[in-house]
Amino acid sequence: MTQFEMPTLMMVSHGNSGDGGDPAGDLARSIAPHWDGPMAHGYMRSQPALPDQLAALKQNGTAERLIIFPLFFSEGYLVFEELPRDLHRAGLNDTVILPPAINLPGFTDMVARHVKNAVTKRGWLMEETSVFLVPHGLKTLSEALPETVRLADQLGRICVGAEVCIGNIEGNPSLSDWREIGSRKKALVVPMLAGGGMHAREDLPEMIDLRDGEEVEILAPIGQWADLPELVLAEAERHVARFGGQAVPLGPTGDDIWADRMARSA
């Protein structure tokens, strides 16, 4: 099967902070060797800008069959409103939008594996560990987002004995209050971030403000985990049907953003 018979697979993220890497691009490059079709990436708040990238795909003829993966860890406005609107404006209403990262099949199990491995590597016990899920959050938040609460509940069922807590970079509950939020002697921090930008490099360590005698392990941002591309690829492949020598996106199948958006507005 030649490259031109597969749909284009595009990674879309919030943005990057200049010297904070290229999370959407890095993810695209990780998946590219395993996807027999065009790859692309774009950002909603930085460069290369999503509208410009969509225009480029249309110009070179690779936008007609398009699958987009939102590298996001929430179900917010950007994913469920702005992204579909940008596609509509580009005349790409047939694009398949995969679930954001937090809703990918296997996502919770992946997080649980990393938590268990980190706890074991440090020689800790689950019963003495507070696991902090750290999403970006919003300045207006007064409580954790429902999807983060759902993930925390699911993670607690797998990592039996651990205390699973939530601390946002922005908004409440705030990671700055981690000592009051958690009750265990040891803390494992899981950054629900796309890459190693300013939030991961500067804000998160400053909010932890580690003191002598405290035992805290900070994992790499989830967007950089080596097993995330496998989940994205598996979900993208699930939305592709092969008819003879052609491979085409299936369109809405009940687990994509268009279908979810219609269900929410019904």
PDB file of C-alpha atoms in Angstrom:
ATOM      1  CA  MET A   1       0.000   0.000   0.000  1.00  0.00           C
ATOM      2  CA  THR A   2       1.507   3.315  -1.034  1.00  0.00           C
ATOM      3  CA  GLN A   3       1.691   6.395   1.128  1.00  0.00           C
ATOM      4  CA  PHE A   4      -0.885   8.241  -0.951  1.00  0.00           C
ATOM      5  CA  GLU A   5      -3.583   5.637  -0.276  1.00  0.00           C
ATOM      6  CA  MET A   6      -3.671   6.348   3.457  1.00  0.00           C
ATOM      7  CA  PRO A   7      -5.385   9.363   5.040  1.00  0.00           C
ATOM      8  CA  THR A   8      -3.327  12.211   6.450  1.00  0.00           C
ATOM      9  CA  LEU A   9      -2.801  11.960  10.202  1.00  0.00           C
ATOM     10  CA  MET A  10      -2.338  15.299  11.963  1.00  0.00           C
ATOM     11  CA  MET A  11      -1.290  16.078  15.546  1.00  0.00           C
ATOM     12  CA  VAL A  12      -2.770  19.260  17.049  1.00  0.00           C
ATOM     13  CA  SER A  13      -1.739  20.799  20.360  1.00  0.00           C
ATOM     14  CA  HIS A  14      -2.276  24.022  22.309  1.00  0.00           C
ATOM     15  CA  GLY A  15       1.114  25.528  21.627  1.00  0.00           C
ATOM     16  CA  ASN A  16       4.791  25.595  22.445  1.00  0.00           C
ATOM     17  CA  SER A  17       6.897  28.088  24.336  1.00  0.00           C
ATOM     18  CA  GLY A  18       9.682  28.639  21.833  1.00  0.00           C
ATOM     19  CA  ASP A  19      12.483  26.815  23.593  1.00  0.00           C
ATOM     20  CA  GLY A  20      10.057  24.320  25.122  1.00  0.00           C
ATOM     21  CA  GLY A  21      10.292  21.912  22.247  1.00  0.00           C
ATOM     22  CA  ASP A  22       7.768  20.907  19.634  1.00  0.00           C
ATOM     23  CA  PRO A  23       5.351  18.439  21.307  1.00  0.00           C
ATOM     24  CA  ALA A  24       2.928  18.049  18.390  1.00  0.00           C
ATOM     25  CA  GLY A  25       5.806  17.764  15.931  1.00  0.00           C
ATOM     26  CA  ASP A  26       7.671  15.307  18.144  1.00  0.00           C
ATOM     27  CA  LEU A  27       4.596  13.114  18.424  1.00  0.00           C
ATOM     28  CA  ALA A  28       4.058  13.241  14.654  1.00  0.00           C
ATOM     29  CA  ARG A  29       7.666  12.231  14.035  1.00  0.00           C
ATOM     30  CA  SER A  30       7.343   9.332  16.494  1.00  0.00           C
ATOM     31  CA  ILE A  31       4.258   7.991  14.736  1.00  0.00           C
ATOM     32  CA  ALA A  32       5.360   8.672  11.142  1.00  0.00           C
ATOM     33  CA  PRO A  33       7.442   5.471  10.678  1.00  0.00           C
ATOM     34  CA  HIS A  34       4.365   3.414  11.559  1.00  0.00           C
ATOM     35  CA  TRP A  35       1.796   5.313   9.465  1.00  0.00           C
ATOM     36  CA  ASP A  36       1.747   4.643   5.708  1.00  0.00           C
ATOM     37  CA  GLY A  37       0.376   8.054   4.883  1.00  0.00           C
ATOM     38  CA  PRO A  38       1.128  11.784   5.152  1.00  0.00           C
ATOM     39  CA  MET A  39       1.797  13.233   8.616  1.00  0.00           C
ATOM     40  CA  ALA A  40       1.295  16.800   9.775  1.00  0.00           C
ATOM     41  CA  HIS A  41       1.105  18.866  12.935  1.00  0.00           C
ATOM     42  CA  GLY A  42      -0.087  22.286  14.035  1.00  0.00           C
ATOM     43  CA  TYR A  43      -0.799  24.490  17.048  1.00  0.00           C
ATOM     44  CA  MET A  44      -3.834  26.437  18.138  1.00  0.00           C
ATOM     45  CA  ARG A  45      -1.897  29.147  19.965  1.00  0.00           C
ATOM     46  CA  SER A  46       1.559  29.174  18.367  1.00  0.00           C
ATOM     47  CA  GLN A  47       3.449  28.273  15.192  1.00  0.00           C
ATOM     48  CA  PRO A  48       2.969  26.502  12.890  1.00  0.00           C
ATOM     49  CA  ALA A  49      -0.619  27.690  13.265  1.00  0.00           C
ATOM     50  CA  LEU A  50      -3.396  25.183  12.671  1.00  0.00           C
ATOM     51  CA  PRO A  51      -5.308  27.281  10.076  1.00  0.00           C
ATOM     52  CA  ASP A  52      -2.104  27.758   8.068  1.00  0.00           C
ATOM     53  CA  GLN A  53      -1.318  24.053   8.227  1.00  0.00           C
ATOM     54  CA  LEU A  54      -4.831  23.138   7.080  1.00  0.00           C
ATOM     55  CA  ALA A  55      -4.485  25.540   4.154  1.00  0.00           C
ATOM     56  CA  ALA A  56      -1.153  23.934   3.243  1.00  0.00           C
ATOM     57  CA  LEU A  57      -2.696  20.449   3.332  1.00  0.00           C
ATOM     58  CA  LYS A  58      -5.492  21.608   1.029  1.00  0.00           C
ATOM     59  CA  GLN A  59      -2.978  23.161  -1.350  1.00  0.00           C
ATOM     60  CA  ASN A  60      -0.899  20.005  -1.669  1.00  0.00           C
ATOM     61  CA  GLY A  61      -3.951  17.763  -1.920  1.00  0.00           C
ATOM     62  CA  THR A  62      -3.617  15.850   1.357  1.00  0.00           C
ATOM     63  CA  ALA A  63      -6.532  17.380   3.290  1.00  0.00           C
ATOM     64  CA  GLU A  64      -9.395  15.543   1.604  1.00  0.00           C
ATOM     65  CA  ARG A  65      -8.935  12.492   3.823  1.00  0.00           C
ATOM     66  CA  LEU A  66      -7.812  13.777   7.201  1.00  0.00           C
ATOM     67  CA  ILE A  67      -7.641  12.383  10.740  1.00  0.00           C
ATOM     68  CA  ILE A  68      -6.731  14.726  13.608  1.00  0.00           C
ATOM     69  CA  PHE A  69      -5.494  13.787  17.064  1.00  0.00           C
ATOM     70  CA  PRO A  70      -5.876  16.518  19.743  1.00  0.00           C
ATOM     71  CA  LEU A  71      -2.882  16.308  22.108  1.00  0.00           C
ATOM     72  CA  PHE A  72      -4.912  17.639  25.026  1.00  0.00           C
ATOM     73  CA  PHE A  73      -5.591  16.344  28.527  1.00  0.00           C
ATOM     74  CA  SER A  74      -9.002  17.927  29.010  1.00  0.00           C
ATOM     75  CA  GLU A  75     -12.348  18.124  27.226  1.00  0.00           C
ATOM     76  CA  GLY A  76     -12.386  21.908  27.013  1.00  0.00           C
ATOM     77  CA  TYR A  77     -13.343  24.633  24.578  1.00  0.00           C
ATOM     78  CA  LEU A  78     -10.318  24.304  22.310  1.00  0.00           C
ATOM     79  CA  VAL A  79     -10.984  20.642  21.554  1.00  0.00           C
ATOM     80  CA  PHE A  80     -14.767  20.557  21.395  1.00  0.00           C
ATOM     81  CA  GLU A  81     -15.523  24.020  20.000  1.00  0.00           C
ATOM     82  CA  GLU A  82     -12.577  25.819  18.415  1.00  0.00           C
ATOM     83  CA  LEU A  83     -11.008  22.844  16.636  1.00  0.00           C
ATOM     84  CA  PRO A  84     -14.261  21.807  14.877  1.00  0.00           C
ATOM     85  CA  ARG A  85     -14.873  25.484  14.030  1.00  0.00           C
ATOM     86  CA  ASP A  86     -11.436  25.829  12.420  1.00  0.00           C
ATOM     87  CA  LEU A  87     -12.089  22.719  10.343  1.00  0.00           C
ATOM     88  CA  HIS A  88     -15.490  24.031   9.307  1.00  0.00           C
ATOM     89  CA  ARG A  89     -13.950  27.343   8.216  1.00  0.00           C
ATOM     90  CA  ALA A  90     -11.392  25.404   6.177  1.00  0.00           C
ATOM     91  CA  GLY A  91     -14.173  23.440   4.481  1.00  0.00           C
ATOM     92  CA  LEU A  92     -12.997  20.195   6.086  1.00  0.00           C
ATOM     93  CA  ASN A  93     -16.165  19.025   7.793  1.00  0.00           C
ATOM     94  CA  ASP A  94     -15.474  15.388   6.902  1.00  0.00           C
ATOM     95  CA  THR A  95     -12.327  15.323   9.021  1.00  0.00           C
ATOM     96  CA  VAL A  96     -12.238  12.630  11.712  1.00  0.00           C
ATOM     97  CA  ILE A  97     -11.269  14.112  15.087  1.00  0.00           C
ATOM     98  CA  LEU A  98     -10.000  11.480  17.498  1.00  0.00           C
ATOM     99  CA  PRO A  99     -10.651  11.743  21.246  1.00  0.00           C
ATOM    100  CA  PRO A 100      -8.232  13.968  23.205  1.00  0.00           C
ATOM    101  CA  ALA A 101      -5.395  12.126  24.934  1.00  0.00           C
ATOM    102  CA  ILE A 102      -7.199  11.761  28.258  1.00  0.00           C
ATOM    103  CA  ASN A 103     -10.033   9.868  26.521  1.00  0.00           C
ATOM    104  CA  LEU A 104      -7.907   7.502  24.430  1.00  0.00           C
ATOM    105  CA  PRO A 105      -8.571   3.794  25.035  1.00  0.00           C
ATOM    106  CA  GLY A 106      -5.750   2.503  27.223  1.00  0.00           C
ATOM    107  CA  PHE A 107      -4.798   5.935  28.582  1.00  0.00           C
ATOM    108  CA  THR A 108      -5.598   5.164  32.222  1.00  0.00           C
ATOM    109  CA  ASP A 109      -3.789   1.830  32.056  1.00  0.00           C
ATOM    110  CA  MET A 110      -0.736   3.596  30.602  1.00  0.00           C
ATOM    111  CA  VAL A 111      -0.692   6.126  33.441  1.00  0.00           C
ATOM    112  CA  ALA A 112      -1.107   3.326  35.975  1.00  0.00           C
ATOM    113  CA  ARG A 113       1.891   1.470  34.536  1.00  0.00           C
ATOM    114  CA  HIS A 114       4.081   4.534  34.879  1.00  0.00           C
ATOM    115  CA  VAL A 115       2.890   5.139  38.427  1.00  0.00           C
ATOM    116  CA  LYS A 116       3.545   1.551  39.458  1.00  0.00           C
ATOM    117  CA  ASN A 117       6.972   1.515  37.809  1.00  0.00           C
ATOM    118  CA  ALA A 118       7.998   4.782  39.474  1.00  0.00           C
ATOM    119  CA  VAL A 119       6.815   3.681  42.915  1.00  0.00           C
ATOM    120  CA  THR A 120       8.617   0.346  42.568  1.00  0.00           C
ATOM    121  CA  LYS A 121      11.806   1.999  41.303  1.00  0.00           C
ATOM    122  CA  ARG A 122      11.914   4.301  44.327  1.00  0.00           C
ATOM    123  CA  GLY A 123      11.251   1.411  46.688  1.00  0.00           C
ATOM    124  CA  TRP A 124       8.076   3.048  47.949  1.00  0.00           C
ATOM    125  CA  LEU A 125       4.768   1.457  48.907  1.00  0.00           C
ATOM    126  CA  MET A 126       1.468   2.559  47.362  1.00  0.00           C
ATOM    127  CA  GLU A 127       0.054   2.966  50.873  1.00  0.00           C
ATOM    128  CA  GLU A 128       2.624   5.679  51.658  1.00  0.00           C
ATOM    129  CA  THR A 129       2.362   7.524  48.321  1.00  0.00           C
ATOM    130  CA  SER A 130       0.228  10.432  47.145  1.00  0.00           C
ATOM    131  CA  VAL A 131      -0.047  10.458  43.341  1.00  0.00           C
ATOM    132  CA  PHE A 132      -0.676  13.956  41.969  1.00  0.00           C
ATOM    133  CA  LEU A 133      -2.333  14.363  38.582  1.00  0.00           C
ATOM    134  CA  VAL A 134      -1.218  17.795  37.351  1.00  0.00           C
ATOM    135  CA  PRO A 135      -3.161  19.187  34.372  1.00  0.00           C
ATOM    136  CA  HIS A 136      -2.701  22.701  33.020  1.00  0.00           C
ATOM    137  CA  GLY A 137      -6.077  23.802  34.338  1.00  0.00           C
ATOM    138  CA  LEU A 138      -7.692  27.219  33.970  1.00  0.00           C
ATOM    139  CA  LYS A 139      -7.359  30.371  36.074  1.00  0.00           C
ATOM    140  CA  THR A 140     -11.143  30.364  36.533  1.00  0.00           C
ATOM    141  CA  LEU A 141     -11.316  26.867  38.021  1.00  0.00           C
ATOM    142  CA  SER A 142     -12.664  26.526  41.548  1.00  0.00           C
ATOM    143  CA  GLU A 143     -12.621  22.734  41.426  1.00  0.00           C
ATOM    144  CA  ALA A 144     -11.020  19.976  39.383  1.00  0.00           C
ATOM    145  CA  LEU A 145     -12.419  19.276  35.922  1.00  0.00           C
ATOM    146  CA  PRO A 146     -14.786  16.266  35.748  1.00  0.00           C
ATOM    147  CA  GLU A 147     -12.535  14.392  33.315  1.00  0.00           C
ATOM    148  CA  THR A 148      -9.560  14.734  35.690  1.00  0.00           C
ATOM    149  CA  VAL A 149     -11.692  13.562  38.610  1.00  0.00           C
ATOM    150  CA  ARG A 150     -12.791  10.581  36.503  1.00  0.00           C
ATOM    151  CA  LEU A 151      -9.178   9.726  35.685  1.00  0.00           C
ATOM    152  CA  ALA A 152      -8.192  10.008  39.356  1.00  0.00           C
ATOM    153  CA  ASP A 153     -10.990   7.630  40.348  1.00  0.00           C
ATOM    154  CA  GLN A 154     -10.037   5.109  37.674  1.00  0.00           C
ATOM    155  CA  LEU A 155      -6.349   5.330  38.573  1.00  0.00           C
ATOM    156  CA  GLY A 156      -7.106   4.742  42.235  1.00  0.00           C
ATOM    157  CA  ARG A 157      -8.915   1.535  41.354  1.00  0.00           C
ATOM    158  CA  ILE A 158      -5.826   0.210  39.561  1.00  0.00           C
ATOM    159  CA  CYS A 159      -3.083   1.563  41.844  1.00  0.00           C
ATOM    160  CA  VAL A 160      -4.656   0.096  44.957  1.00  0.00           C
ATOM    161  CA  GLY A 161      -3.535   1.773  48.158  1.00  0.00           C
ATOM    162  CA  ALA A 162      -2.269   4.981  46.579  1.00  0.00           C
ATOM    163  CA  GLU A 163      -3.873   8.319  47.410  1.00  0.00           C
ATOM    164  CA  VAL A 164      -4.681   9.937  44.051  1.00  0.00           C
ATOM    165  CA  CYS A 165      -4.864  13.742  44.202  1.00  0.00           C
ATOM    166  CA  ILE A 166      -5.288  16.598  41.711  1.00  0.00           C
ATOM    167  CA  GLY A 167      -3.277  19.808  41.592  1.00  0.00           C
ATOM    168  CA  ASN A 168      -3.639  22.208  38.662  1.00  0.00           C
ATOM    169  CA  ILE A 169      -0.951  24.481  37.280  1.00  0.00           C
ATOM    170  CA  GLU A 170      -3.656  27.160  36.964  1.00  0.00           C
ATOM    171  CA  GLY A 171      -6.816  27.377  39.037  1.00  0.00           C
ATOM    172  CA  ASN A 172      -7.948  25.351  42.024  1.00  0.00           C
ATOM    173  CA  PRO A 173      -7.149  22.909  43.414  1.00  0.00           C
ATOM    174  CA  SER A 174      -3.647  24.320  42.933  1.00  0.00           C
ATOM    175  CA  LEU A 175      -0.483  22.254  42.906  1.00  0.00           C
ATOM    176  CA  SER A 176       1.013  24.908  45.173  1.00  0.00           C
ATOM    177  CA  ASP A 177      -1.147  23.451  47.950  1.00  0.00           C
ATOM    178  CA  TRP A 178       0.083  19.899  47.443  1.00  0.00           C
ATOM    179  CA  ARG A 179       1.212  19.539  51.051  1.00  0.00           C
ATOM    180  CA  GLU A 180      -2.326  20.261  52.267  1.00  0.00           C
ATOM    181  CA  ILE A 181      -4.032  18.256  49.509  1.00  0.00           C
ATOM    182  CA  GLY A 182      -2.057  15.041  50.022  1.00  0.00           C
ATOM    183  CA  SER A 183      -1.644  13.202  53.306  1.00  0.00           C
ATOM    184  CA  ARG A 184       1.150  10.751  52.511  1.00  0.00           C
ATOM    185  CA  LYS A 185       4.885  10.992  53.215  1.00  0.00           C
ATOM    186  CA  LYS A 186       5.887  10.529  49.598  1.00  0.00           C
ATOM    187  CA  ALA A 187       4.567  12.267  46.478  1.00  0.00           C
ATOM    188  CA  LEU A 188       4.616  11.154  42.844  1.00  0.00           C
ATOM    189  CA  VAL A 189       3.805  13.954  40.380  1.00  0.00           C
ATOM    190  CA  VAL A 190       2.299  13.126  36.968  1.00  0.00           C
ATOM    191  CA  PRO A 191       2.423  16.211  34.664  1.00  0.00           C
ATOM    192  CA  MET A 192      -0.550  16.040  32.297  1.00  0.00           C
ATOM    193  CA  LEU A 193       1.239  18.299  29.831  1.00  0.00           C
ATOM    194  CA  ALA A 194       2.075  17.958  26.143  1.00  0.00           C
ATOM    195  CA  GLY A 195       5.777  18.722  26.390  1.00  0.00           C
ATOM    196  CA  GLY A 196       8.673  20.153  28.308  1.00  0.00           C
ATOM    197  CA  GLY A 197       7.799  23.837  28.018  1.00  0.00           C
ATOM    198  CA  MET A 198       7.744  26.548  30.647  1.00  0.00           C
ATOM    199  CA  HIS A 199       5.035  24.905  32.741  1.00  0.00           C
ATOM    200  CA  ALA A 200       7.000  21.652  33.021  1.00  0.00           C
ATOM    201  CA  ARG A 201      10.463  23.227  33.351  1.00  0.00           C
ATOM    202  CA  GLU A 202       9.738  26.182  35.611  1.00  0.00           C
ATOM    203  CA  ASP A 203       6.195  26.499  36.976  1.00  0.00           C
ATOM    204  CA  LEU A 204       5.778  22.944  38.218  1.00  0.00           C
ATOM    205  CA  PRO A 205       9.092  22.723  40.161  1.00  0.00           C
ATOM    206  CA  GLU A 206       8.458  26.190  41.631  1.00  0.00           C
ATOM    207  CA  MET A 207       5.008  25.127  42.813  1.00  0.00           C
ATOM    208  CA  ILE A 208       6.429  21.977  44.397  1.00  0.00           C
ATOM    209  CA  ASP A 209       9.170  24.061  46.110  1.00  0.00           C
ATOM    210  CA  LEU A 210      10.879  20.955  47.434  1.00  0.00           C
ATOM    211  CA  ARG A 211      12.213  21.189  51.006  1.00  0.00           C
ATOM    212  CA  ASP A 212      14.891  19.162  52.769  1.00  0.00           C
ATOM    213  CA  GLY A 213      13.623  15.758  53.802  1.00  0.00           C
ATOM    214  CA  GLU A 214      10.679  15.672  51.399  1.00  0.00           C
ATOM    215  CA  GLU A 215      10.462  12.750  48.977  1.00  0.00           C
ATOM    216  CA  VAL A 216       8.961  13.813  45.656  1.00  0.00           C
ATOM    217  CA  GLU A 217       9.305  12.171  42.238  1.00  0.00           C
ATOM    218  CA  ILE A 218       8.296  14.216  39.178  1.00  0.00           C
ATOM    219  CA  LEU A 219       7.666  12.173  36.040  1.00  0.00           C
ATOM    220  CA  ALA A 220       8.220  13.445  32.503  1.00  0.00           C
ATOM    221  CA  PRO A 221       5.183  15.143  30.904  1.00  0.00           C
ATOM    222  CA  ILE A 222       2.759  12.540  29.547  1.00  0.00           C
ATOM    223  CA  GLY A 223       3.060  14.010  26.057  1.00  0.00           C
ATOM    224  CA  GLN A 224       6.681  12.827  26.003  1.00  0.00           C
ATOM    225  CA  TRP A 225       6.019   9.263  27.106  1.00  0.00           C
ATOM    226  CA  ALA A 226       7.289   6.666  24.656  1.00  0.00           C
ATOM    227  CA  ASP A 227       4.099   4.584  24.842  1.00  0.00           C
ATOM    228  CA  LEU A 228       1.686   7.425  24.010  1.00  0.00           C
ATOM    229  CA  PRO A 229       2.284   7.139  20.220  1.00  0.00           C
ATOM    230  CA  GLU A 230       1.098   3.512  20.364  1.00  0.00           C
ATOM    231  CA  LEU A 231      -2.276   4.602  21.769  1.00  0.00           C
ATOM    232  CA  VAL A 232      -2.656   7.343  19.159  1.00  0.00           C
ATOM    233  CA  LEU A 233      -1.734   5.029  16.304  1.00  0.00           C
ATOM    234  CA  ALA A 234      -4.132   2.307  17.475  1.00  0.00           C
ATOM    235  CA  GLU A 235      -7.017   4.781  17.682  1.00  0.00           C
ATOM    236  CA  ALA A 236      -6.217   6.311  14.291  1.00  0.00           C
ATOM    237  CA  GLU A 237      -6.072   2.865  12.690  1.00  0.00           C
ATOM    238  CA  ARG A 238      -9.481   2.060  14.176  1.00  0.00           C
ATOM    239  CA  HIS A 239     -10.951   4.898  12.119  1.00  0.00           C
ATOM    240  CA  VAL A 240      -9.544   3.658   8.807  1.00  0.00           C
ATOM    241  CA  ALA A 241     -11.345   1.236   6.493  1.00  0.00           C
ATOM    242  CA  ARG A 242      -9.633  -0.503   3.583  1.00  0.00           C
ATOM    243  CA  PHE A 243     -11.515  -1.183   0.378  1.00  0.00           C
ATOM    244  CA  GLY A 244      -9.388  -2.907  -2.237  1.00  0.00           C
ATOM    245  CA  GLY A 245      -6.356  -0.677  -2.742  1.00  0.00           C
ATOM    246  CA  GLN A 246      -7.825   2.331  -0.942  1.00  0.00           C
ATOM    247  CA  ALA A 247      -7.745   3.273   2.733  1.00  0.00           C
ATOM    248  CA  VAL A 248     -10.273   5.876   3.815  1.00  0.00           C
ATOM    249  CA  PRO A 249     -11.403   7.418   7.138  1.00  0.00           C
ATOM    250  CA  LEU A 250     -14.613   5.871   8.387  1.00  0.00           C
ATOM    251  CA  GLY A 251     -15.974   9.173   9.613  1.00  0.00           C
ATOM    252  CA  PRO A 252     -17.957   9.439  12.870  1.00  0.00           C
ATOM    253  CA  THR A 253     -18.122   6.054  14.575  1.00  0.00           C
ATOM    254  CA  GLY A 254     -19.405   7.023  18.004  1.00  0.00           C
ATOM    255  CA  ASP A 255     -16.013   7.701  19.590  1.00  0.00           C
ATOM    256  CA  ASP A 256     -14.909  10.853  17.796  1.00  0.00           C
ATOM    257  CA  ILE A 257     -15.329  14.566  18.553  1.00  0.00           C
ATOM    258  CA  TRP A 258     -18.077  15.202  15.985  1.00  0.00           C
ATOM    259  CA  ALA A 259     -20.287  12.478  17.437  1.00  0.00           C
ATOM    260  CA  ASP A 260     -19.513  13.562  20.997  1.00  0.00           C
ATOM    261  CA  ARG A 261     -20.268  17.192  20.162  1.00  0.00           C
ATOM    262  CA  MET A 262     -23.624  16.276  18.617  1.00  0.00           C
ATOM    263  CA  ALA A 263     -24.520  14.194  21.663  1.00  0.00           C
ATOM    264  CA  ARG A 264     -23.687  17.075  24.010  1.00  0.00           C
ATOM    265  CA  SER A 265     -25.835  19.516  22.048  1.00  0.00           C
ATOM    266  CA  ALA A 266     -28.804  17.135  21.661  1.00  0.00           C
TER     267      ALA A 266
END
